[in-house]
XYZ file of C-alpha atoms in Angstrom:
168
model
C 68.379 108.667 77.058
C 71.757 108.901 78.920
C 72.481 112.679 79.773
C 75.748 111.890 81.234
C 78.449 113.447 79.590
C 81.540 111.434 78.425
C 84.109 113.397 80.962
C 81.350 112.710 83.691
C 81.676 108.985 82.530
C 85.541 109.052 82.242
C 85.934 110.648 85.785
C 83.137 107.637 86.939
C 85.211 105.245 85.596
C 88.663 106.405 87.282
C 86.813 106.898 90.744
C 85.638 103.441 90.192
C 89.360 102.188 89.484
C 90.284 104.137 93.132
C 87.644 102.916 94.943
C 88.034 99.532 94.070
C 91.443 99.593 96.135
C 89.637 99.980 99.162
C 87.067 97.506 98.416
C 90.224 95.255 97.268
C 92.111 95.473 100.723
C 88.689 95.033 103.041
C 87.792 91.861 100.664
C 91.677 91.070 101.352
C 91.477 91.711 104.878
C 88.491 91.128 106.463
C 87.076 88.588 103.544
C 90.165 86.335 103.196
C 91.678 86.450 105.784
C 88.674 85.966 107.695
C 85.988 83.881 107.035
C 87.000 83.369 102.880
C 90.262 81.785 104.309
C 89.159 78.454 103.516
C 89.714 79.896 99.713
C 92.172 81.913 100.219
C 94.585 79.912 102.162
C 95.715 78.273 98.574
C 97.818 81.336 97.912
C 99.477 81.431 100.887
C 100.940 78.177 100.150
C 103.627 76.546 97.479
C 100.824 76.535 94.411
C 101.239 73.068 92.723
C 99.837 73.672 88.790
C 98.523 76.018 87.244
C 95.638 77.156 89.071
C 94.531 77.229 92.661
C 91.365 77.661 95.037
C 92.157 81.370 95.468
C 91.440 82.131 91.770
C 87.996 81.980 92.406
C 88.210 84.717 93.421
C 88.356 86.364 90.744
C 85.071 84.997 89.355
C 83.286 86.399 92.512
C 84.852 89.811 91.609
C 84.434 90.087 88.484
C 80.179 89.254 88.524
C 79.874 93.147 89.369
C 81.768 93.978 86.686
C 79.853 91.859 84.314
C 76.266 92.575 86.179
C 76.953 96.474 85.281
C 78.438 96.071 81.832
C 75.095 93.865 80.869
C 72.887 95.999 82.529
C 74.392 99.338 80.803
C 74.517 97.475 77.323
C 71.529 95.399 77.070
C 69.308 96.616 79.653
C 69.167 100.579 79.729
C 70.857 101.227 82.629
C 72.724 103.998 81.570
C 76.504 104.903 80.599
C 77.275 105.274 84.508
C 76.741 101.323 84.675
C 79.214 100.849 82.044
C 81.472 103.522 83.245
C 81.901 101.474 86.694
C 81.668 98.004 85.084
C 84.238 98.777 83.221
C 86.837 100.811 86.196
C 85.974 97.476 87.903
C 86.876 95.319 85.160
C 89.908 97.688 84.714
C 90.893 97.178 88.535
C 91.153 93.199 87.735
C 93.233 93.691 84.605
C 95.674 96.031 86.823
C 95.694 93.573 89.702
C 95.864 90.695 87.581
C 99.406 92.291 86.008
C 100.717 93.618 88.995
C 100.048 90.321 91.452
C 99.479 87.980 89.718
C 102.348 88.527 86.611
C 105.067 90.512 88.636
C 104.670 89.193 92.289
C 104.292 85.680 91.831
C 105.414 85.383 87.833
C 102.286 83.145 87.082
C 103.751 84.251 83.680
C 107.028 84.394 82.987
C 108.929 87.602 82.077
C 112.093 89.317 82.795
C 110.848 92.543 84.104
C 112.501 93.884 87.245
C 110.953 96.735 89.118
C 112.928 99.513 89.025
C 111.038 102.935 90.298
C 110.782 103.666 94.219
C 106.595 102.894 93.823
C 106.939 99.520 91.910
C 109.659 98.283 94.345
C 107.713 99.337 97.643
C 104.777 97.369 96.396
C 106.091 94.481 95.205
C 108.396 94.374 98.620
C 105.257 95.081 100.715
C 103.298 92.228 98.989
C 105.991 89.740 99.794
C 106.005 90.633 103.747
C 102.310 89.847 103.512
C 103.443 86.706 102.029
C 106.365 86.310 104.813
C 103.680 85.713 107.754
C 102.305 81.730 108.030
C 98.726 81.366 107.943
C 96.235 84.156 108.156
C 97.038 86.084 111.636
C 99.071 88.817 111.902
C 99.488 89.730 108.034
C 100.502 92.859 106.501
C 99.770 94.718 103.842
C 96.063 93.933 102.438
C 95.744 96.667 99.597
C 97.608 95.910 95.889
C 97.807 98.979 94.489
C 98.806 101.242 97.771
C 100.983 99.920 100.545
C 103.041 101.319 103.089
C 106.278 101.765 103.175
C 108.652 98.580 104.078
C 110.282 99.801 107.429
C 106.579 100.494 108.527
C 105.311 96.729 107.663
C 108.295 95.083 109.250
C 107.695 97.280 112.300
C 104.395 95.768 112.369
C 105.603 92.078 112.363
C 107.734 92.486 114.859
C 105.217 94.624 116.836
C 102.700 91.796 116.796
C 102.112 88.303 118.779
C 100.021 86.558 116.390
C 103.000 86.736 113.802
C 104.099 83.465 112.728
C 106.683 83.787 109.745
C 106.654 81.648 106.995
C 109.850 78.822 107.069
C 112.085 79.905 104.221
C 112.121 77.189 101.090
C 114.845 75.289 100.987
């Protein structure tokens, strides 16, 4: 029997959603852009259909989610499984809107950013995007980022920087 009460659960679940940003920007940094580039390396390019080899991604990520929600449901685990299967699950929904809706408009919409926090990350994520190839990138979290003067210091700061051609 689960002893765990629901605010205990609640406050599992939102530590879950925050620690998944820092599990998010190693995966991003020291995953994919290291030896996951081979995957990743898709979304640093023009994408050409609908989907591309980076979305796999998202499989891989979500199989904790989906390990911890079975094993809570079916299984006996407890409500703490589901409580962090579910903030991880919650984590990909969030990421899924902010990157993959409003930074690169996989679906369409009209919404511009307008508070400081939206702007900062949506700027921050397209300086990551700036640099060619996966050396000398900026910016590996989703959720948090620096601020902009910071990142571009950065860029210019570093040799391995090679910035992406503008499209024509």
């Amino acid at each position: 029997m689960d002893v765990v009460s629901y605010p205990a659960l609640f406050l599992l679940f939102l530590a879950t959603v925050a620690a998944m940003e820092v599990v998010a920007y190693a995966a991003h940094r020291w995953v994919m852009h290291g030896p996951g580039w081979f995957l990743h390396r898709s979304h640093h390019r023009e994408r050409h259909g609908r989907f591309e080899a980076n979305d796999l991604y998202a499989v891989i990520f979500a199989l904790p989610s989906i390990l911890l929600l079975y094993g809570g449901v079916h299984l006996g685990w407890g409500g703490w499984a589901i409580a962090a299967g579910a903030g991880i699950a919650a984590y990909g929904a969030i990421y899924f809107g902010f990157h993959d809706v409003i930074v690169h408009r996989r679906i369409g919409h009209r919404y511009a950013p307008q508070s400081s926090y939206m702007k900062r990350i949506v700027q921050a994520h397209r300086l990551h995007h700036a640099i060619e190839g996966k050396q000398g990138a900026v910016s590996f979290g989703f959720l948090w980022a620096p601020p902009p003067h910071v990142l571009k210091r950065q860029i210019a700061d570093s040799e391995q920087v090679l910035l992406r051609q503008p499209r024509a």
